[in-house]
mmCIF file of C-alpha atoms in Angstrom:
data_model
loop_
_atom_site.group_PDB
_atom_site.id
_atom_site.type_symbol
_atom_site.label_atom_id
_atom_site.label_comp_id
_atom_site.label_asym_id
_atom_site.label_seq_id
_atom_site.Cartn_x
_atom_site.Cartn_y
_atom_site.Cartn_z
ATOM 1 C CA THR C 84 -19.003 -8.494 2.022
ATOM 2 C CA ASP C 85 -19.529 -7.182 -1.503
ATOM 3 C CA PRO C 86 -22.633 -8.892 -2.976
ATOM 4 C CA ALA C 87 -20.711 -9.394 -6.242
ATOM 5 C CA TRP C 88 -18.438 -11.876 -4.452
ATOM 6 C CA LEU C 89 -21.451 -13.842 -3.220
ATOM 7 C CA PHE C 90 -22.723 -14.374 -6.773
ATOM 8 C CA LEU C 91 -19.473 -16.179 -7.605
ATOM 9 C CA LEU C 92 -19.816 -18.388 -4.550
ATOM 10 C CA GLN C 93 -23.474 -19.168 -5.239
ATOM 11 C CA ALA C 94 -22.661 -20.031 -8.857
ATOM 12 C CA MET C 95 -20.017 -22.499 -7.636
ATOM 13 C CA ARG C 96 -22.548 -24.075 -5.290
ATOM 14 C CA LEU C 97 -25.038 -24.496 -8.141
ATOM 15 C CA ALA C 98 -22.552 -25.861 -10.693
ATOM 16 C CA SER C 99 -22.436 -29.580 -11.438
ATOM 17 C CA PRO C 100 -19.178 -31.517 -10.923
ATOM 18 C CA GLY C 101 -16.812 -30.582 -13.754
ATOM 19 C CA GLY C 102 -18.860 -27.479 -14.565
ATOM 20 C CA LEU C 103 -17.189 -24.129 -15.212
ATOM 21 C CA VAL C 104 -18.115 -20.829 -13.587
ATOM 22 C CA SER C 105 -16.852 -17.429 -14.768
ATOM 23 C CA LEU C 106 -18.110 -14.037 -13.602
ATOM 24 C CA VAL C 107 -16.873 -10.475 -13.983
ATOM 25 C CA GLU C 108 -15.918 -9.373 -10.471
ATOM 26 C CA PRO C 109 -14.433 -6.291 -8.792
ATOM 27 C CA MET C 110 -10.661 -6.742 -8.737
ATOM 28 C CA SER C 111 -10.780 -6.399 -4.958
ATOM 29 C CA MET C 112 -12.201 -9.914 -4.625
ATOM 30 C CA LEU C 113 -8.729 -11.317 -5.346
ATOM 31 C CA THR C 114 -7.214 -9.938 -2.153
ATOM 32 C CA ALA C 115 -9.734 -8.087 0.040
ATOM 33 C CA GLU C 116 -9.948 -9.400 3.594
ATOM 34 C CA GLY C 117 -13.746 -9.258 3.353
ATOM 35 C CA ALA C 118 -13.643 -11.741 0.466
ATOM 36 C CA ALA C 119 -11.388 -14.244 2.235
ATOM 37 C CA GLU C 120 -14.261 -16.512 3.282
ATOM 38 C CA VAL C 121 -15.667 -16.494 -0.262
ATOM 39 C CA ARG C 122 -12.268 -17.452 -1.699
ATOM 40 C CA ARG C 123 -11.823 -20.263 0.823
ATOM 41 C CA GLU C 124 -15.280 -21.694 0.135
ATOM 42 C CA CYS C 125 -14.779 -21.510 -3.635
ATOM 43 C CA LEU C 126 -11.523 -23.455 -3.323
ATOM 44 C CA ARG C 127 -13.235 -26.024 -1.089
ATOM 45 C CA LEU C 128 -15.743 -26.581 -3.880
ATOM 46 C CA GLY C 129 -13.228 -26.566 -6.750
ATOM 47 C CA SER C 130 -10.271 -24.613 -8.126
ATOM 48 C CA VAL C 131 -9.324 -21.660 -10.302
ATOM 49 C CA VAL C 132 -8.688 -22.485 -13.967
ATOM 50 C CA SER C 133 -7.897 -19.049 -15.394
ATOM 51 C CA LEU C 134 -8.055 -15.333 -14.657
ATOM 52 C CA TRP C 135 -8.710 -12.442 -17.018
ATOM 53 C CA SER C 136 -7.791 -8.971 -15.759
ATOM 54 C CA SER C 137 -7.356 -5.521 -17.207
ATOM 55 C CA THR C 138 -5.649 -2.265 -16.290
ATOM 56 C CA GLN C 139 -8.459 -0.272 -17.927
ATOM 57 C CA ARG C 140 -12.068 0.328 -16.974
ATOM 58 C CA HIS C 141 -14.383 -1.389 -19.430
ATOM 59 C CA PHE C 142 -17.755 -0.886 -17.749
ATOM 60 C CA ASP C 143 -19.773 1.912 -16.203
ATOM 61 C CA ALA C 144 -18.844 0.892 -12.674
ATOM 62 C CA ASN C 145 -16.079 3.027 -11.207
ATOM 63 C CA VAL C 146 -13.918 0.009 -10.350
ATOM 64 C CA TYR C 147 -11.385 -2.175 -12.086
ATOM 65 C CA VAL C 148 -12.589 -5.680 -12.790
ATOM 66 C CA CYS C 149 -11.371 -9.212 -13.381
ATOM 67 C CA ALA C 150 -12.994 -12.473 -14.446
ATOM 68 C CA PRO C 151 -11.921 -15.632 -12.626
ATOM 69 C CA THR C 152 -12.937 -18.957 -14.152
ATOM 70 C CA LEU C 153 -13.385 -21.849 -11.703
ATOM 71 C CA VAL C 154 -14.150 -25.522 -12.117
ATOM 72 C CA ARG C 155 -16.385 -27.397 -9.672
ATOM 73 C CA GLY C 156 -15.048 -30.495 -7.946
ATOM 74 C CA ARG C 157 -11.601 -30.689 -9.520
ATOM 75 C CA ALA C 158 -8.117 -29.506 -8.497
ATOM 76 C CA THR C 159 -5.837 -27.675 -10.914
ATOM 77 C CA ARG C 160 -2.124 -27.059 -10.507
ATOM 78 C CA ARG C 161 -1.732 -23.975 -12.732
ATOM 79 C CA VAL C 162 -3.907 -20.960 -13.519
ATOM 80 C CA ARG C 163 -3.791 -19.488 -17.015
ATOM 81 C CA LEU C 164 -3.563 -15.695 -17.117
ATOM 82 C CA ARG C 165 -5.063 -13.372 -19.715
ATOM 83 C CA THR C 166 -5.322 -9.611 -19.842
ATOM 84 C CA GLY C 167 -6.795 -6.804 -21.955
ATOM 85 C CA LEU C 168 -9.371 -6.656 -24.714
ATOM 86 C CA PRO C 169 -9.035 -8.543 -26.934
ATOM 87 C CA ALA C 170 -7.674 -10.922 -24.307
ATOM 88 C CA ARG C 171 -4.089 -12.063 -24.694
ATOM 89 C CA ALA C 172 -2.281 -14.787 -22.760
ATOM 90 C CA THR C 173 0.373 -13.648 -20.267
ATOM 91 C CA GLY C 174 1.504 -17.008 -18.880
ATOM 92 C CA SER C 175 0.446 -19.016 -15.852
ATOM 93 C CA VAL C 176 1.021 -19.217 -12.105
ATOM 94 C CA ALA C 177 0.550 -21.870 -9.451
ATOM 95 C CA SER C 178 -2.992 -22.393 -8.186
ATOM 96 C CA PRO C 179 -3.740 -20.007 -5.300
ATOM 97 C CA LYS C 180 -4.622 -20.809 -1.747
ATOM 98 C CA GLU C 181 -6.385 -18.201 0.366
ATOM 99 C CA ASN C 182 -5.027 -15.043 -1.278
ATOM 100 C CA TRP C 183 -5.485 -14.754 -5.023
ATOM 101 C CA ALA C 184 -3.347 -11.624 -5.425
ATOM 102 C CA GLU C 185 -0.575 -13.614 -7.095
ATOM 103 C CA LEU C 186 -2.911 -14.230 -10.021
ATOM 104 C CA LEU C 187 -3.119 -10.498 -10.648
ATOM 105 C CA SER C 188 0.533 -9.748 -9.905
ATOM 106 C CA GLY C 189 1.537 -12.428 -12.408
ATOM 107 C CA ALA C 190 -0.653 -10.855 -15.078
ATOM 108 C CA LEU C 191 0.829 -7.428 -14.310
ATOM 109 C CA GLY C 192 4.396 -8.676 -14.639
ATOM 110 C CA VAL C 193 5.446 -8.214 -11.015
ATOM 111 C CA PRO C 194 8.906 -9.791 -10.608
ATOM 112 C CA ILE C 195 8.878 -12.981 -8.567
ATOM 113 C CA VAL C 196 10.954 -12.631 -5.404
ATOM 114 C CA ARG C 197 11.007 -15.300 -2.729
ATOM 115 C CA VAL C 198 12.246 -13.908 0.555
ATOM 116 C CA GLY C 199 12.194 -17.189 2.476
ATOM 117 C CA ASP C 200 12.173 -16.921 6.262
ATOM 118 C CA SER C 201 13.371 -13.330 6.385
ATOM 119 C CA ARG C 202 12.518 -11.324 9.492
ATOM 120 C CA GLN C 203 9.613 -8.931 9.133
ATOM 121 C CA ILE C 204 9.421 -5.188 9.720
ATOM 122 C CA GLY C 205 7.101 -5.845 12.658
ATOM 123 C CA SER C 206 10.092 -7.222 14.585
ATOM 124 C CA ILE C 207 11.645 -3.727 14.791
ATOM 125 C CA ALA C 208 8.630 -1.389 14.473
ATOM 126 C CA ARG C 209 4.946 -0.878 15.255
ATOM 127 C CA ALA C 210 2.280 0.529 12.957
ATOM 128 C CA THR C 211 -1.191 2.032 13.133
ATOM 129 C CA ALA C 212 -3.526 3.731 10.667
ATOM 130 C CA ASP C 213 -5.920 5.274 13.217
ATOM 131 C CA PHE C 214 -9.693 5.274 12.784
ATOM 132 C CA ARG C 215 -12.789 7.377 12.225
ATOM 133 C CA ASP C 216 -12.764 9.198 15.570
ATOM 134 C CA GLN C 217 -9.247 10.508 14.997
ATOM 135 C CA PHE C 218 -10.025 11.408 11.397
ATOM 136 C CA TYR C 219 -13.058 13.558 12.173
ATOM 137 C CA ALA C 220 -11.481 15.150 15.226
ATOM 138 C CA LEU C 221 -8.397 16.194 13.263
ATOM 139 C CA ALA C 222 -10.437 17.354 10.273
ATOM 140 C CA GLU C 223 -12.570 19.598 12.503
ATOM 141 C CA ALA C 224 -9.497 21.010 14.232
ATOM 142 C CA SER C 225 -7.652 21.826 10.984
ATOM 143 C CA VAL C 226 -6.623 25.386 10.112
ATOM 144 C CA ASP C 227 -4.657 26.794 7.150
ATOM 145 C CA GLU C 228 -1.655 28.587 8.621
ATOM 146 C CA ALA C 229 1.793 28.999 7.100
ATOM 147 C CA PHE C 230 3.420 30.443 10.226
ATOM 148 C CA ASP C 231 4.588 28.189 13.044
ATOM 149 C CA ARG C 232 2.988 28.916 16.406
ATOM 150 C CA GLY C 233 4.635 25.936 18.024
ATOM 151 C CA ASP C 234 1.372 24.495 19.351
ATOM 152 C CA ARG C 235 -0.160 23.781 15.933
ATOM 153 C CA PRO C 236 1.532 20.780 14.311
ATOM 154 C CA ARG C 237 1.441 20.171 10.578
ATOM 155 C CA ILE C 238 -1.256 17.783 9.297
ATOM 156 C CA ILE C 239 0.052 15.272 6.746
ATOM 157 C CA THR C 240 -2.306 13.594 4.262
ATOM 158 C CA SER C 241 -1.447 10.778 1.845
ATOM 159 C CA GLY C 242 -1.400 13.287 -0.992
ATOM 160 C CA LEU C 243 1.390 15.241 0.695
ATOM 161 C CA ILE C 244 3.676 12.210 0.784
ATOM 162 C CA GLU C 245 6.039 11.382 -2.069
ATOM 163 C CA PRO C 246 8.935 8.936 -1.835
ATOM 164 C CA ALA C 247 11.216 10.376 0.881
ATOM 165 C CA ARG C 248 9.675 13.853 0.504
ATOM 166 C CA CYS C 249 6.897 15.660 2.327
ATOM 167 C CA LEU C 250 5.117 18.270 0.198
ATOM 168 C CA TRP C 251 3.517 20.210 3.055
ATOM 169 C CA GLY C 252 3.474 23.853 1.994
ATOM 170 C CA ARG C 253 4.281 22.961 -1.621
ATOM 171 C CA ARG C 254 1.114 21.128 -2.661
ATOM 172 C CA ALA C 255 -2.453 21.969 -1.717
ATOM 173 C CA THR C 256 -4.574 19.332 -0.012
ATOM 174 C CA ARG C 257 -8.274 19.170 0.817
ATOM 175 C CA ILE C 258 -9.360 18.548 4.378
ATOM 176 C CA ASN C 259 -13.025 18.635 5.326
ATOM 177 C CA ARG C 260 -13.904 20.053 1.870
ATOM 178 C CA GLN C 261 -11.471 22.938 2.245
ATOM 179 C CA ALA C 262 -8.319 23.379 0.156
ATOM 180 C CA MET C 263 -5.283 24.060 2.338
ATOM 181 C CA MET C 264 -1.665 24.762 1.485
ATOM 182 C CA HIS C 265 -0.462 24.786 5.092
ATOM 183 C CA PRO C 266 -2.813 22.547 7.127
ATOM 184 C CA ARG C 267 -2.187 22.584 10.854
ATOM 185 C CA ALA C 268 -4.028 21.131 13.832
ATOM 186 C CA LYS C 269 -5.386 23.592 16.367
ATOM 187 C CA LEU C 270 -4.932 21.397 19.421
ATOM 188 C CA THR C 271 -7.153 23.568 21.614
ATOM 189 C CA LEU C 272 -10.115 22.385 19.524
ATOM 190 C CA LEU C 273 -9.451 18.748 20.419
ATOM 191 C CA SER C 274 -10.945 16.862 23.335
ATOM 192 C CA ALA C 275 -8.706 15.656 26.145
ATOM 193 C CA GLU C 276 -8.812 12.158 24.659
ATOM 194 C CA MET C 277 -7.751 13.412 21.238
ATOM 195 C CA ILE C 278 -5.005 15.581 22.716
ATOM 196 C CA ALA C 279 -3.596 12.440 24.359
ATOM 197 C CA TRP C 280 -3.789 10.672 20.982
ATOM 198 C CA ALA C 281 -1.991 13.560 19.272
ATOM 199 C CA ALA C 282 0.779 13.435 21.865
ATOM 200 C CA GLN C 283 1.342 9.770 21.012
ATOM 201 C CA ARG C 284 1.693 10.614 17.306
ATOM 202 C CA LEU C 285 3.963 13.643 17.815
ATOM 203 C CA THR C 286 7.111 11.539 18.093
ATOM 204 C CA PRO C 287 9.787 10.599 15.504
ATOM 205 C CA LYS C 288 8.181 8.230 12.996
ATOM 206 C CA VAL C 289 7.807 7.101 9.406
ATOM 207 C CA LEU C 290 4.602 8.026 7.568
ATOM 208 C CA VAL C 291 3.406 5.797 4.718
ATOM 209 C CA ALA C 292 0.929 6.864 2.016
ATOM 210 C CA THR C 293 -1.715 4.579 0.511
ATOM 211 C CA GLN C 294 -3.011 4.082 -3.047
ATOM 212 C CA THR C 295 0.469 4.718 -4.535
ATOM 213 C CA PRO C 296 2.519 3.020 -7.303
ATOM 214 C CA ALA C 297 5.297 2.238 -4.831
ATOM 215 C CA ILE C 298 5.505 2.158 -1.050
ATOM 216 C CA GLU C 299 5.929 5.893 -0.499
ATOM 217 C CA ALA C 300 7.168 6.981 2.909
ATOM 218 C CA VAL C 301 8.633 10.051 4.607
ATOM 219 C CA VAL C 302 10.602 10.339 7.827
ATOM 220 C CA ASP C 303 9.493 12.751 10.534
ATOM 221 C CA GLU C 304 12.727 13.066 12.481
ATOM 222 C CA GLU C 305 11.495 15.861 14.744
ATOM 223 C CA GLY C 306 8.143 14.278 15.554
ATOM 224 C CA THR C 307 6.157 17.401 14.647
ATOM 225 C CA TRP C 308 3.712 16.026 12.051
ATOM 226 C CA LEU C 309 0.206 14.679 12.666
ATOM 227 C CA PRO C 310 -0.979 12.011 10.202
ATOM 228 C CA ILE C 311 -4.608 11.926 9.125
ATOM 229 C CA THR C 312 -6.320 8.688 8.091
ATOM 230 C CA PRO C 313 -5.500 6.718 5.933
ATOM 231 C CA VAL C 314 -1.802 7.567 6.418
ATOM 232 C CA ILE C 315 0.003 4.728 8.217
ATOM 233 C CA THR C 316 2.231 5.657 11.157
ATOM 234 C CA VAL C 317 5.248 3.391 11.623
ATOM 235 C CA THR C 318 7.242 3.869 14.826
ATOM 236 C CA PRO C 319 10.542 2.045 15.329
ATOM 237 C CA LYS C 320 10.983 0.235 18.610
ATOM 238 C CA GLN C 321 14.465 1.756 18.802
ATOM 239 C CA PRO C 322 14.616 5.488 17.883
ATOM 240 C CA GLN C 323 17.958 5.058 16.086
ATOM 241 C CA ASP C 324 16.305 2.682 13.587
ATOM 242 C CA LEU C 325 14.139 5.426 12.017
ATOM 243 C CA TRP C 326 15.904 5.508 8.637
ATOM 244 C CA LEU C 327 16.503 1.748 8.634
ATOM 245 C CA VAL C 328 12.755 1.203 8.939
ATOM 246 C CA ALA C 329 12.050 3.681 6.135
ATOM 247 C CA ALA C 330 14.645 2.003 3.900
ATOM 248 C CA ALA C 331 13.156 -1.442 4.513
ATOM 249 C CA LEU C 332 9.648 -0.206 3.697
ATOM 250 C CA MET C 333 10.718 1.432 0.435
ATOM 251 C CA SER C 334 13.072 -1.287 -0.814
ATOM 252 C CA PRO C 335 12.522 -3.089 -4.150
ATOM 253 C CA VAL C 336 12.007 -6.426 -2.372
ATOM 254 C CA ALA C 337 9.361 -4.991 -0.044
ATOM 255 C CA LEU C 338 7.428 -3.552 -2.995
ATOM 256 C CA ALA C 339 7.578 -6.799 -4.994
ATOM 257 C CA ASP C 340 6.472 -8.767 -1.926
ATOM 258 C CA ALA C 341 3.582 -6.357 -1.285
ATOM 259 C CA ALA C 342 2.474 -6.440 -4.929
ATOM 260 C CA ARG C 343 2.610 -10.243 -4.992
ATOM 261 C CA ARG C 344 0.483 -10.608 -1.847
ATOM 262 C CA PHE C 345 -1.824 -7.585 -1.936
ATOM 263 C CA ALA C 346 -2.332 -6.644 -5.612
ATOM 264 C CA GLY C 347 -5.929 -5.696 -6.340
ATOM 265 C CA ALA C 348 -6.751 -4.056 -3.005
ATOM 266 C CA ALA C 349 -6.134 -0.506 -4.263
ATOM 267 C CA LEU C 350 -8.352 1.588 -6.513
ATOM 268 C CA SER C 351 -5.911 1.004 -9.393
ATOM 269 C CA PRO C 352 -4.300 -2.348 -10.269
ATOM 270 C CA HIS C 353 -0.918 -0.593 -10.460
ATOM 271 C CA ALA C 354 -1.202 0.910 -6.967
ATOM 272 C CA ILE C 355 -0.369 -0.512 -3.561
ATOM 273 C CA LYS C 356 -2.746 -0.256 -0.628
ATOM 274 C CA LEU C 357 -1.413 -1.619 2.629
ATOM 275 C CA SER C 358 -3.038 -1.899 6.009
ATOM 276 C CA ALA C 359 -0.911 -1.179 9.055
ATOM 277 C CA SER C 360 -0.734 -4.884 9.908
ATOM 278 C CA GLN C 361 0.216 -5.807 6.338
ATOM 279 C CA ALA C 362 3.051 -3.269 6.341
ATOM 280 C CA MET C 363 4.496 -5.022 9.373
ATOM 281 C CA THR C 364 4.704 -8.329 7.467
ATOM 282 C CA LEU C 365 7.041 -6.976 4.780
ATOM 283 C CA PRO C 366 10.540 -8.507 4.786
ATOM 284 C CA LEU C 367 13.598 -7.030 6.452
ATOM 285 C CA PRO C 368 16.976 -7.070 4.681
ATOM 286 C CA GLY C 369 19.501 -9.534 6.022
ATOM 287 C CA GLY C 370 22.731 -7.703 5.216
ATOM 288 C CA LEU C 371 23.094 -5.000 7.864
ATOM 289 C CA ALA C 372 26.043 -3.153 6.290
ATOM 290 C CA ALA C 373 24.328 -2.728 2.908
ATOM 291 C CA TRP C 374 21.036 -1.935 4.679
ATOM 292 C CA ARG C 375 22.716 0.857 6.637
ATOM 293 C CA ARG C 376 24.245 2.116 3.410
ATOM 294 C CA GLY C 377 20.797 2.159 1.815
ATOM 295 C CA ALA C 378 19.352 4.047 4.785
ATOM 296 C CA ALA C 379 22.109 6.665 4.487
ATOM 297 C CA ILE C 380 21.412 7.030 0.761
ATOM 298 C CA LEU C 381 17.692 7.418 1.453
ATOM 299 C CA ARG C 382 18.432 10.195 3.920
ATOM 300 C CA ARG C 383 20.476 12.000 1.268
ATOM 301 C CA ILE C 384 17.658 11.528 -1.262
ATOM 302 C CA ALA C 385 15.344 13.284 1.186
ATOM 303 C CA GLN C 386 17.858 16.142 1.180
ATOM 304 C CA GLY C 387 18.066 16.127 -2.632
ATOM 305 C CA SER C 388 21.623 14.827 -2.967
ATOM 306 C CA ASP C 389 21.502 11.164 -4.074
ATOM 307 C CA SER C 390 19.732 8.833 -6.506
ATOM 308 C CA TRP C 391 17.054 6.150 -6.358
ATOM 309 C CA THR C 392 19.251 3.863 -8.442
ATOM 310 C CA ALA C 393 21.946 3.930 -5.751
ATOM 311 C CA PHE C 394 19.356 3.262 -3.051
ATOM 312 C CA GLY C 395 17.768 0.380 -4.967
ATOM 313 C CA ARG C 396 21.128 -1.276 -5.600
ATOM 314 C CA ALA C 397 22.136 -0.990 -1.953
ATOM 315 C CA MET C 398 18.866 -2.514 -0.750
ATOM 316 C CA LEU C 399 19.049 -5.384 -3.242
ATOM 317 C CA SER C 400 22.564 -6.124 -2.003
ATOM 318 C CA ALA C 401 21.225 -6.039 1.555
ATOM 319 C CA GLN C 402 18.746 -8.751 0.549
ATOM 320 C CA GLY C 403 21.493 -10.876 -1.017
ATOM 321 C CA LEU C 404 20.301 -10.177 -4.578
ATOM 322 C CA ALA C 405 22.122 -8.890 -7.641
ATOM 323 C CA PRO C 406 22.031 -5.044 -7.625
ATOM 324 C CA GLN C 407 20.674 -4.913 -11.169
ATOM 325 C CA GLY C 408 18.182 -6.599 -13.473
ATOM 326 C CA ASP C 409 14.398 -6.781 -13.929
ATOM 327 C CA LEU C 410 13.486 -6.214 -10.274
ATOM 328 C CA LEU C 411 15.518 -2.995 -10.063
ATOM 329 C CA ASP C 412 14.126 -1.705 -13.383
ATOM 330 C CA TRP C 413 10.536 -2.522 -12.363
ATOM 331 C CA TRP C 414 10.947 -0.842 -8.971
ATOM 332 C CA LEU C 415 12.628 2.257 -10.432
ATOM 333 C CA ALA C 416 9.745 2.702 -12.880
ATOM 334 C CA ARG C 417 7.317 2.747 -9.955
ATOM 335 C CA ILE C 418 9.303 4.755 -7.411
ATOM 336 C CA SER C 419 10.222 7.436 -9.966
ATOM 337 C CA ARG C 420 6.763 7.817 -11.479
ATOM 338 C CA LYS C 421 5.224 11.267 -11.053
ATOM 339 C CA PRO C 422 2.175 10.759 -8.833
ATOM 340 C CA MET C 423 -1.129 11.315 -10.667
ATOM 341 C CA ARG C 424 -3.323 11.257 -7.580
ATOM 342 C CA THR C 425 -4.839 14.331 -5.964
ATOM 343 C CA SER C 426 -4.821 14.943 -2.252
ATOM 344 C CA ASN C 427 -8.412 14.943 -1.012
ATOM 345 C CA VAL C 428 -9.304 14.190 2.584
ATOM 346 C CA GLY C 429 -12.793 14.497 3.948
ATOM 347 C CA GLY C 430 -14.025 16.072 0.714
#
């Protein structure tokens, strides 16, 4: 638990009934799993009155910040939102429960989409992000080789993933402090346990990047790529659903749902950071025909022969929504944005 979160909780415990508490906090406290107990206890003691947030860094700390204001011993129905310096009002949202991400997503203008009782991606796929052992083993076994020896699969980092495109061989990445244009895994350097792990990953799958403006995923149809932490590996339960899973992950509704529930967890307020388990809770489209059409469009985008607008419209139709409007415009602005991040793993 971040000590900054504990100061907010202690201040609430010390406040008199009706007293107000407001502290500048890391933005992560709104949604981080480690802050869940702090948020629950604060709401047991009172409620959130307002939230100030900003998309700029205003202090020396290398984090984005927010300032929740809480009242002790009284329930509120709405939370006023303010952003920027000087602070300006951006509306209000319903008082939060356990997750306060909706406070931030409201301030950032994330379109409100209610998906109801839609099925979740976890009903047709499984996901994992791997852990430290796999990360260090793969980093130590990495080599920079352009030629294909057959036994040295390509290593894929988050920085090599763009929406529907893998930039292996076209963008340099850093693994274990070394810049590589063609990172591969020398499997003979892995232990027997890690070789077994690699065999499990070398199957057809969808790879999802983290810390990105949209949910950025690529499809590994041949099953020849090895993901390195923190890339999320999503494997469909039925192999023929590979592109359907990718389309559901990258749809406008999935992004809006993720931003509404998980805003604030990434290094930037405009980025999305999902855990493997969170990715599995994103909604599935209900209209199969339009969903299949969207998956086919996504496959053509990966080949350079279709547009994101066509994909977004198809996926909105699959969700029973109008294939135009604020949600489509908001999603297009995020999915089409040139990524500003650098690819740096183990450096």
